Coordinates of N, CA and C in Angstrom, one line a residue:
X98 N 180.7 -44.5 -112.5 CA 180.7 -43.6 -111.4 C 179.7 -42.4 -111.6
X99 N 178.9 -42.2 -110.6 CA 177.9 -41.1 -110.8 C 178.6 -39.7 -110.7
X100 N 178.1 -38.8 -111.5 CA 178.6 -37.4 -111.5 C 177.5 -36.5 -111.1
X101 N 177.8 -35.7 -110.1 CA 176.8 -34.7 -109.6 C 177.1 -33.4 -110.3
X102 N 176.2 -32.8 -111.0 CA 176.5 -31.6 -111.8 C 175.8 -30.4 -111.1
X103 N 176.2 -29.2 -111.6 CA 175.6 -27.9 -111.1 C 175.7 -27.8 -109.6
X104 N 176.9 -28.2 -109.0 CA 177.1 -28.0 -107.6 C 177.7 -26.6 -107.4
X105 N 177.2 -26.0 -106.3 CA 177.7 -24.6 -106.0 C 178.8 -24.7 -105.0
X106 N 179.9 -24.2 -105.3 CA 181.1 -24.2 -104.4 C 180.8 -23.2 -103.3
X107 N 181.0 -23.6 -102.0 CA 180.7 -22.7 -100.9 C 181.9 -22.0 -100.4
X108 N 183.1 -22.1 -101.0 CA 184.3 -21.6 -100.4 C 184.5 -20.1 -100.5
X109 N 184.3 -19.5 -101.6 CA 184.5 -18.0 -101.6 C 183.3 -17.3 -102.2
X110 N 183.3 -16.1 -102.3 CA 182.1 -15.3 -102.7 C 181.8 -15.4 -104.2
X111 N 182.6 -16.1 -105.0 CA 182.2 -16.2 -106.4 C 181.1 -17.1 -106.6
X112 N 180.8 -18.0 -105.7 CA 179.7 -19.0 -105.8 C 179.6 -19.7 -107.1
X113 N 180.7 -20.2 -107.6 CA 180.8 -21.0 -108.8 C 179.7 -22.1 -108.8
X114 N 178.8 -22.1 -109.7 CA 177.7 -23.1 -109.7 C 177.8 -24.1 -110.8
X115 N 179.0 -24.2 -111.4 CA 179.2 -25.2 -112.5 C 180.1 -26.3 -112.1
X116 N 180.2 -26.6 -110.8 CA 181.2 -27.6 -110.3 C 180.5 -29.0 -110.6
X117 N 181.4 -29.9 -111.0 CA 180.9 -31.3 -111.2 C 181.7 -32.2 -110.3
X118 N 181.1 -33.0 -109.5 CA 181.7 -33.9 -108.6 C 181.5 -35.4 -109.0
X119 N 182.6 -36.1 -109.1 CA 182.5 -37.6 -109.4 C 182.5 -38.3 -108.1
X120 N 181.6 -39.2 -107.9 CA 181.4 -39.9 -106.6 C 181.7 -41.4 -106.9
X121 N 182.5 -41.9 -106.0 CA 182.8 -43.4 -106.0 C 182.8 -43.9 -104.5
X122 N 182.0 -44.9 -104.3 CA 181.9 -45.5 -102.9 C 181.5 -44.4 -101.9
X123 N 180.6 -43.5 -102.3 CA 180.0 -42.5 -101.5 C 181.0 -41.4 -101.1
X124 N 182.1 -41.3 -101.9 CA 183.1 -40.2 -101.6 C 183.4 -39.5 -102.9
X125 N 183.7 -38.2 -102.7 CA 184.1 -37.4 -103.9 C 185.5 -37.8 -104.3
X126 N 185.7 -38.2 -105.5 CA 187.0 -38.6 -106.0 C 187.6 -37.7 -107.1
X127 N 186.7 -36.8 -107.7 CA 187.2 -35.9 -108.7 C 186.3 -34.7 -108.7
X128 N 187.0 -33.5 -109.0 CA 186.3 -32.3 -109.1 C 186.6 -31.7 -110.4
X129 N 185.5 -31.3 -111.2 CA 185.7 -30.6 -112.5 C 185.2 -29.2 -112.4
X130 N 185.9 -28.3 -113.1 CA 185.5 -26.9 -113.2 C 185.9 -26.1 -111.9
X131 N 186.4 -26.7 -110.9 CA 186.7 -26.0 -109.7 C 188.2 -25.5 -109.7
X132 N 188.4 -24.4 -109.0 CA 189.8 -23.9 -108.9 C 190.5 -24.7 -107.9
X133 N 191.8 -24.4 -107.6 CA 192.6 -25.2 -106.7 C 192.0 -25.2 -105.3
X134 N 191.4 -24.0 -104.8 CA 190.9 -23.9 -103.5 C 189.6 -24.8 -103.4
X135 N 188.8 -24.8 -104.4 CA 187.6 -25.6 -104.5 C 187.9 -27.1 -104.4
X136 N 188.9 -27.5 -105.2 CA 189.3 -28.9 -105.2 C 189.8 -29.3 -103.9
X137 N 190.6 -28.5 -103.2 CA 191.2 -28.9 -101.9 C 190.1 -29.0 -100.9
X138 N 189.0 -28.2 -101.0 CA 188.0 -28.3 -100.0 C 187.1 -29.6 -100.2
X139 N 186.8 -29.8 -101.5 CA 185.9 -31.0 -101.8 C 186.7 -32.3 -101.6
X140 N 188.0 -32.3 -101.9 CA 188.8 -33.5 -101.8 C 189.5 -33.7 -100.4
X141 N 189.7 -32.5 -99.7 CA 190.5 -32.5 -98.5 C 189.7 -33.0 -97.3
X142 N 188.4 -33.2 -97.4 CA 187.7 -33.6 -96.2 C 188.2 -35.0 -95.7
X143 N 188.8 -35.8 -96.5 CA 189.3 -37.1 -96.1 C 190.8 -37.1 -95.9
X144 N 191.4 -35.9 -95.8 CA 192.8 -35.8 -95.6 C 193.3 -36.5 -94.3
X145 N 194.5 -37.0 -94.4 CA 195.1 -37.7 -93.2 C 195.4 -36.7 -92.1
X146 N 195.4 -35.4 -92.5 CA 195.7 -34.3 -91.5 C 194.5 -33.8 -90.8
X147 N 193.3 -34.2 -91.3 CA 192.1 -33.7 -90.7 C 191.8 -34.4 -89.4
X148 N 191.4 -33.7 -88.4 CA 191.1 -34.2 -87.1 C 189.7 -34.9 -87.2
X149 N 189.7 -36.2 -87.0 CA 188.4 -36.9 -87.2 C 187.8 -37.4 -85.9
X150 N 188.5 -37.2 -84.8 CA 188.0 -37.6 -83.5 C 188.0 -36.4 -82.6
X151 N 186.9 -36.2 -81.9 CA 186.8 -35.0 -81.0 C 187.9 -35.0 -80.0
X152 N 188.4 -33.8 -79.7 CA 189.4 -33.7 -78.7 C 189.0 -32.6 -77.6
X153 N 189.2 -32.9 -76.4 CA 189.0 -31.9 -75.3 C 190.3 -31.8 -74.5
X154 N 190.4 -30.7 -73.8 CA 191.6 -30.5 -73.0 C 191.3 -31.1 -71.6
X155 N 192.2 -32.0 -71.2 CA 192.2 -32.6 -69.8 C 193.6 -32.5 -69.3
X156 N 193.7 -31.9 -68.1 CA 195.0 -31.7 -67.5 C 196.0 -31.1 -68.4
X157 N 195.6 -30.1 -69.2 CA 196.5 -29.3 -70.1 C 196.8 -30.0 -71.4
X158 N 196.3 -31.2 -71.6 CA 196.6 -31.9 -72.9 C 195.3 -32.2 -73.6
X159 N 195.4 -32.2 -75.0 CA 194.2 -32.6 -75.8 C 194.2 -34.2 -75.8
X160 N 193.0 -34.7 -75.5 CA 192.8 -36.1 -75.5 C 191.6 -36.5 -76.3
X161 N 191.6 -37.6 -77.0 CA 190.4 -38.0 -77.8 C 189.3 -38.4 -76.9
X162 N 188.1 -38.0 -77.3 CA 186.9 -38.4 -76.5 C 185.8 -38.8 -77.4
X163 N 184.7 -39.3 -76.9 CA 183.5 -39.6 -77.7 C 182.8 -38.4 -78.1
X164 N 182.0 -38.5 -79.2 CA 181.2 -37.3 -79.6 C 180.3 -36.8 -78.5
X165 N 179.7 -37.7 -77.7 CA 178.8 -37.3 -76.7 C 179.5 -36.5 -75.6
X166 N 180.7 -37.0 -75.2 CA 181.5 -36.3 -74.2 C 181.9 -34.9 -74.7
X167 N 182.3 -34.8 -76.0 CA 182.7 -33.5 -76.6 C 181.5 -32.5 -76.6
X168 N 180.3 -33.0 -77.0 CA 179.1 -32.2 -77.0 C 178.8 -31.7 -75.6
X169 N 178.9 -32.6 -74.7 CA 178.6 -32.3 -73.3 C 179.5 -31.2 -72.8
X170 N 180.8 -31.3 -73.0 CA 181.8 -30.4 -72.6 C 181.6 -29.0 -73.3
X171 N 181.3 -29.0 -74.6 CA 181.0 -27.8 -75.3 C 179.8 -27.1 -74.7
X172 N 178.8 -27.8 -74.4 CA 177.5 -27.3 -73.8 C 177.9 -26.6 -72.4
X173 N 178.7 -27.3 -71.7 CA 179.1 -26.7 -70.4 C 179.8 -25.4 -70.5
X174 N 180.8 -25.4 -71.5 CA 181.5 -24.1 -71.7 C 180.6 -23.0 -72.1
X175 N 179.7 -23.3 -73.1 CA 178.7 -22.3 -73.5 C 177.8 -21.8 -72.4
X176 N 177.3 -22.8 -71.6 CA 176.4 -22.4 -70.5 C 177.1 -21.6 -69.4
X177 N 178.4 -21.8 -69.2 CA 179.1 -21.1 -68.2 C 179.6 -19.7 -68.7
X178 N 179.6 -19.5 -70.0 CA 180.1 -18.2 -70.5 C 179.2 -17.1 -70.2
X179 N 179.8 -15.9 -69.9 CA 179.0 -14.7 -69.7 C 178.5 -14.0 -71.0
X180 N 179.4 -14.0 -72.0 CA 179.1 -13.3 -73.2 C 179.8 -14.1 -74.3
X181 N 179.3 -15.3 -74.7 CA 180.0 -16.1 -75.7 C 180.0 -15.5 -77.1
X182 N 181.1 -15.6 -77.8 CA 181.2 -15.2 -79.2 C 181.4 -16.4 -80.0
X183 N 180.5 -16.7 -80.9 CA 180.7 -17.9 -81.8 C 181.4 -17.4 -83.1
X184 N 182.6 -17.7 -83.3 CA 183.5 -17.1 -84.3 C 183.9 -18.1 -85.4
X185 N 184.0 -17.7 -86.6 CA 184.5 -18.5 -87.7 C 183.5 -18.3 -88.8
X186 N 182.9 -19.4 -89.3 CA 181.8 -19.4 -90.2 C 182.1 -19.1 -91.7
X187 N 183.3 -18.7 -92.0 CA 183.6 -18.2 -93.4 C 183.3 -19.2 -94.5
X188 N 183.7 -20.5 -94.2 CA 183.4 -21.5 -95.3 C 182.4 -22.5 -94.8
X189 N 181.5 -22.0 -94.0 CA 180.4 -22.9 -93.5 C 179.2 -22.8 -94.3
X190 N 178.5 -23.9 -94.5 CA 177.3 -23.8 -95.4 C 176.1 -23.1 -94.7
X191 N 175.1 -22.8 -95.4 CA 174.0 -22.0 -94.9 C 173.3 -22.7 -93.8
X192 N 173.1 -24.0 -93.9 CA 172.4 -24.7 -92.9 C 173.1 -24.7 -91.6
X193 N 174.4 -24.8 -91.6 CA 175.2 -24.8 -90.3 C 175.2 -23.4 -89.8
X194 N 175.2 -22.3 -90.6 CA 175.1 -21.0 -90.1 C 173.8 -20.7 -89.5
X195 N 172.7 -21.2 -90.0 CA 171.4 -21.1 -89.4 C 171.4 -21.7 -88.0
X196 N 171.9 -22.9 -87.9 CA 172.0 -23.5 -86.5 C 172.9 -22.7 -85.6
X197 N 174.0 -22.1 -86.1 CA 174.8 -21.3 -85.3 C 174.1 -20.0 -84.8
X198 N 173.3 -19.4 -85.6 CA 172.6 -18.2 -85.2 C 171.6 -18.6 -84.1
X199 N 170.9 -19.7 -84.3 CA 169.9 -20.2 -83.2 C 170.7 -20.4 -81.9
X200 N 171.9 -21.1 -82.0 CA 172.6 -21.3 -80.8 C 173.1 -20.0 -80.1
X201 N 173.6 -19.1 -80.9 CA 174.0 -17.8 -80.3 C 172.8 -17.1 -79.7
X202 N 171.6 -17.2 -80.3 CA 170.4 -16.6 -79.6 C 170.1 -17.3 -78.3
X203 N 170.2 -18.6 -78.3 CA 169.8 -19.4 -77.2 C 170.7 -19.1 -76.0
X204 N 172.0 -18.9 -76.2 CA 173.0 -18.7 -75.1 C 173.3 -17.3 -74.8
X205 N 172.6 -16.4 -75.6 CA 172.8 -14.9 -75.3 C 174.1 -14.4 -75.8
X206 N 174.6 -15.1 -76.9 CA 175.9 -14.6 -77.4 C 175.8 -13.9 -78.8
X207 N 176.9 -13.7 -79.4 CA 176.9 -13.1 -80.7 C 177.7 -14.0 -81.7
X208 N 177.4 -13.8 -83.0 CA 178.1 -14.4 -84.0 C 179.1 -13.5 -84.6
X209 N 180.2 -13.9 -84.9 CA 181.2 -13.1 -85.6 C 182.0 -14.0 -86.6
X210 N 182.4 -13.4 -87.7 CA 183.1 -14.2 -88.7 C 184.5 -13.7 -89.0
X211 N 185.2 -14.4 -89.8 CA 186.6 -14.0 -90.0 C 186.7 -12.7 -90.8
X212 N 185.6 -12.2 -91.4 CA 185.8 -11.0 -92.2 C 186.2 -9.8 -91.3
X213 N 186.0 -9.9 -90.0 CA 186.4 -8.7 -89.2 C 187.9 -8.6 -89.2
X214 N 188.6 -9.7 -89.5 CA 190.1 -9.6 -89.5 C 190.5 -9.0 -90.8
X215 N 190.0 -9.4 -91.9 CA 190.5 -8.9 -93.2 C 189.6 -7.8 -93.8
X216 N 188.4 -7.7 -93.4 CA 187.5 -6.6 -93.9 C 187.1 -5.6 -92.8
X217 N 187.6 -5.7 -91.6 CA 187.3 -4.9 -90.5 C 187.3 -3.4 -90.9
X218 N 188.4 -2.9 -91.4 CA 188.4 -1.4 -91.8 C 187.4 -1.1 -92.8
X219 N 187.2 -2.0 -93.8 CA 186.2 -1.7 -94.8 C 184.8 -1.6 -94.2
X220 N 184.5 -2.5 -93.3 CA 183.2 -2.5 -92.7 C 183.0 -1.3 -91.9
X221 N 184.0 -0.8 -91.2 CA 183.8 0.4 -90.5 C 183.6 1.6 -91.4
X222 N 184.2 1.7 -92.5 CA 184.0 2.8 -93.5 C 182.6 2.7 -94.1
X223 N 182.1 1.5 -94.4 CA 180.8 1.3 -94.9 C 179.8 1.8 -93.9
X224 N 180.0 1.5 -92.6 CA 179.1 2.0 -91.6 C 179.1 3.5 -91.5
X225 N 180.2 4.1 -91.8 CA 180.3 5.6 -91.7 C 179.7 6.3 -92.9
X226 N 180.0 5.8 -94.1 CA 179.6 6.5 -95.3 C 178.7 5.8 -96.3
X227 N 178.5 4.5 -96.0 CA 177.8 3.7 -97.0 C 178.6 3.1 -98.1
X228 N 178.0 2.4 -99.0 CA 178.8 1.7 -100.0 C 177.9 1.5 -101.3
X229 N 178.4 1.9 -102.4 CA 177.7 1.6 -103.7 C 177.9 0.1 -104.0
X230 N 176.9 -0.6 -104.3 CA 177.0 -2.0 -104.6 C 176.4 -2.4 -105.9
X231 N 176.6 -3.6 -106.3 CA 176.0 -4.2 -107.5 C 176.1 -5.7 -107.4
X232 N 175.4 -6.4 -108.3 CA 175.5 -7.8 -108.2 C 176.6 -8.3 -109.2
X233 N 177.0 -9.5 -109.0 CA 178.0 -10.1 -109.9 C 177.5 -10.1 -111.3
X234 N 176.2 -10.3 -111.5 CA 175.6 -10.2 -112.9 C 175.8 -8.9 -113.5
X235 N 175.6 -7.8 -112.7 CA 175.7 -6.4 -113.2 C 177.2 -6.2 -113.6
X236 N 178.1 -6.7 -112.8 CA 179.5 -6.6 -113.1 C 179.8 -7.2 -114.4
X237 N 179.3 -8.5 -114.6 CA 179.6 -9.2 -115.8 C 179.1 -8.5 -117.0
X238 N 177.8 -8.0 -116.9 CA 177.2 -7.5 -118.1 C 177.4 -6.1 -118.4
X239 N 177.7 -5.3 -117.4 CA 177.7 -3.8 -117.6 C 179.0 -3.1 -117.4
X240 N 179.9 -3.6 -116.5 CA 181.1 -2.9 -116.2 C 182.1 -2.9 -117.3
X241 N 182.6 -1.7 -117.6 CA 183.7 -1.6 -118.7 C 185.0 -1.4 -118.0
X242 N 185.1 -1.2 -116.7 CA 186.3 -1.0 -116.0 C 186.1 -1.5 -114.6
X243 N 187.0 -2.4 -114.1 CA 186.9 -2.9 -112.7 C 188.3 -2.7 -112.1
X244 N 188.3 -2.0 -111.0 CA 189.5 -1.8 -110.2 C 189.5 -2.6 -109.0
X245 N 190.4 -3.5 -108.8 CA 190.5 -4.3 -107.6 C 191.4 -3.5 -106.6
X246 N 190.9 -3.1 -105.5 CA 191.5 -2.3 -104.5 C 191.7 -3.0 -103.2
X247 N 192.9 -3.2 -102.8 CA 193.2 -3.8 -101.5 C 192.8 -5.3 -101.5
X248 N 192.9 -6.0 -102.6 CA 192.5 -7.4 -102.6 C 193.3 -8.1 -103.6
X249 N 193.2 -9.4 -103.6 CA 194.0 -10.3 -104.5 C 193.0 -11.3 -105.1
X250 N 192.3 -11.0 -106.1 CA 191.3 -11.9 -106.6 C 191.9 -13.2 -107.1
X251 N 193.1 -13.2 -107.6 CA 193.7 -14.4 -108.1 C 193.8 -15.4 -107.0
X252 N 194.1 -15.0 -105.8 CA 194.3 -15.9 -104.7 C 193.1 -16.1 -103.9
X253 N 192.3 -15.1 -103.6 CA 191.1 -15.2 -102.8 C 189.9 -15.8 -103.5
X254 N 189.7 -15.4 -104.8 CA 188.5 -15.8 -105.6 C 189.0 -16.2 -107.0
X255 N 189.7 -17.3 -107.1 CA 190.4 -17.6 -108.3 C 189.6 -17.6 -109.6
X256 N 188.3 -17.9 -109.5 CA 187.5 -18.0 -110.8 C 186.7 -16.7 -111.0
X257 N 186.9 -15.7 -110.1 CA 186.1 -14.5 -110.3 C 186.4 -13.8 -111.6
X258 N 187.6 -13.7 -112.0 CA 188.0 -13.1 -113.2 C 187.4 -13.8 -114.4
X259 N 187.4 -15.1 -114.3 CA 186.9 -16.0 -115.4 C 185.4 -15.9 -115.5
X260 N 184.7 -15.8 -114.4 CA 183.3 -15.9 -114.5 C 182.6 -14.5 -114.5
X261 N 183.2 -13.5 -114.0 CA 182.5 -12.2 -113.9 C 183.2 -11.0 -114.5
X262 N 184.4 -11.1 -114.9 CA 185.1 -9.8 -115.3 C 185.9 -10.1 -116.6
X263 N 187.1 -10.0 -116.6 CA 188.0 -10.0 -117.8 C 187.7 -11.1 -118.8
X264 N 187.5 -12.3 -118.3 CA 187.5 -13.5 -119.3 C 186.1 -13.9 -119.6
X265 N 185.1 -13.1 -119.3 CA 183.7 -13.6 -119.6 C 183.1 -12.6 -120.6
X266 N 182.1 -13.1 -121.3 CA 181.4 -12.3 -122.3 C 180.1 -11.8 -121.6
X267 N 180.0 -10.5 -121.5 CA 178.8 -9.9 -120.9 C 177.7 -9.5 -122.0
X268 N 176.6 -9.2 -121.5 CA 175.5 -8.8 -122.5 C 175.8 -7.5 -123.2
X269 N 176.4 -6.5 -122.5 CA 176.7 -5.2 -123.0 C 178.2 -5.0 -123.2
X270 N 179.0 -5.8 -122.6 CA 180.4 -5.6 -122.6 C 181.1 -6.8 -123.2
X271 N 182.0 -6.5 -124.2 CA 182.8 -7.6 -124.8 C 183.8 -8.1 -123.8
X272 N 184.2 -9.3 -124.0 CA 185.3 -9.9 -123.2 C 186.6 -9.4 -123.6
X273 N 187.4 -8.8 -122.6 CA 188.7 -8.3 -122.9 C 189.6 -9.4 -123.4
X274 N 189.4 -10.6 -122.8 CA 190.2 -11.8 -123.1 C 190.0 -12.2 -124.6
X275 N 188.7 -12.3 -125.0 CA 188.4 -12.7 -126.3 C 189.0 -11.6 -127.3
X276 N 188.9 -10.4 -127.0 CA 189.4 -9.3 -127.9 C 190.9 -9.5 -128.0
X277 N 191.6 -9.8 -126.9 CA 193.0 -10.0 -126.8 C 193.4 -11.2 -127.7
X278 N 192.7 -12.3 -127.6 CA 193.0 -13.5 -128.4 C 192.8 -13.2 -129.9
X279 N 191.7 -12.4 -130.2 CA 191.5 -12.1 -131.6 C 192.7 -11.3 -132.1
X280 N 193.2 -10.3 -131.4 CA 194.4 -9.5 -131.8 C 195.6 -10.4 -132.0
X281 N 195.8 -11.4 -131.1 CA 197.0 -12.3 -131.2 C 196.8 -13.1 -132.4
X282 N 195.6 -13.7 -132.7 CA 195.4 -14.5 -133.9 C 195.6 -13.7 -135.1
X283 N 195.1 -12.4 -135.1 CA 195.3 -11.6 -136.3 C 196.7 -11.3 -136.6
X284 N 197.5 -11.0 -135.5 CA 198.9 -10.7 -135.6 C 199.7 -11.9 -136.2
X285 N 199.3 -13.1 -135.7 CA 199.9 -14.3 -136.2 C 199.6 -14.6 -137.6
X286 N 198.4 -14.3 -138.1 CA 198.0 -14.4 -139.5 C 198.8 -13.5 -140.4
X287 N 199.0 -12.2 -139.9 CA 199.8 -11.3 -140.7 C 201.2 -11.7 -140.9
X288 N 201.7 -12.4 -139.9 CA 203.1 -12.9 -140.0 C 203.3 -14.0 -141.0
X289 N 202.3 -14.7 -141.3 CA 202.4 -15.8 -142.2 C 202.6 -15.4 -143.6

């Protein structure tokens, strides 16, 4: 079975680029180095719960239709809209986002993503006062203290701590996890 290496996970902002996918019969059958969210996205595309046939509303009910009919109906809806908002995009790849931007420009609409729901207040404050920023690499190599405020990295970005903060070895900062393990090992040796 072929294994595709150095795959970048598109799910969260950690952009883990060490994902390995095992392919069998042109399908992903195994994910290595990915968190639970990554695995569910790469393996879940063939889920029995996934809608695989286009649906449109007819007489108040969703009914299956052909791709051509679904595209035609979507085009009608967009063409008839006064101010369309194309919403979503959070786990969409760059190529699809590029097409979405072109579509929004073509129909005179705007693009919006799900960050307005969870990051709306943060974005408003950034617009008012600005924001100090840094790259994930700078965090990994230089930060000696990281405070997570108003977020849950374990749930939203499961590998962030492993790749960029506590569990990683930086150029200028030692890994807190390695230091902790060394203390545990030393304590265990003293007990012997």
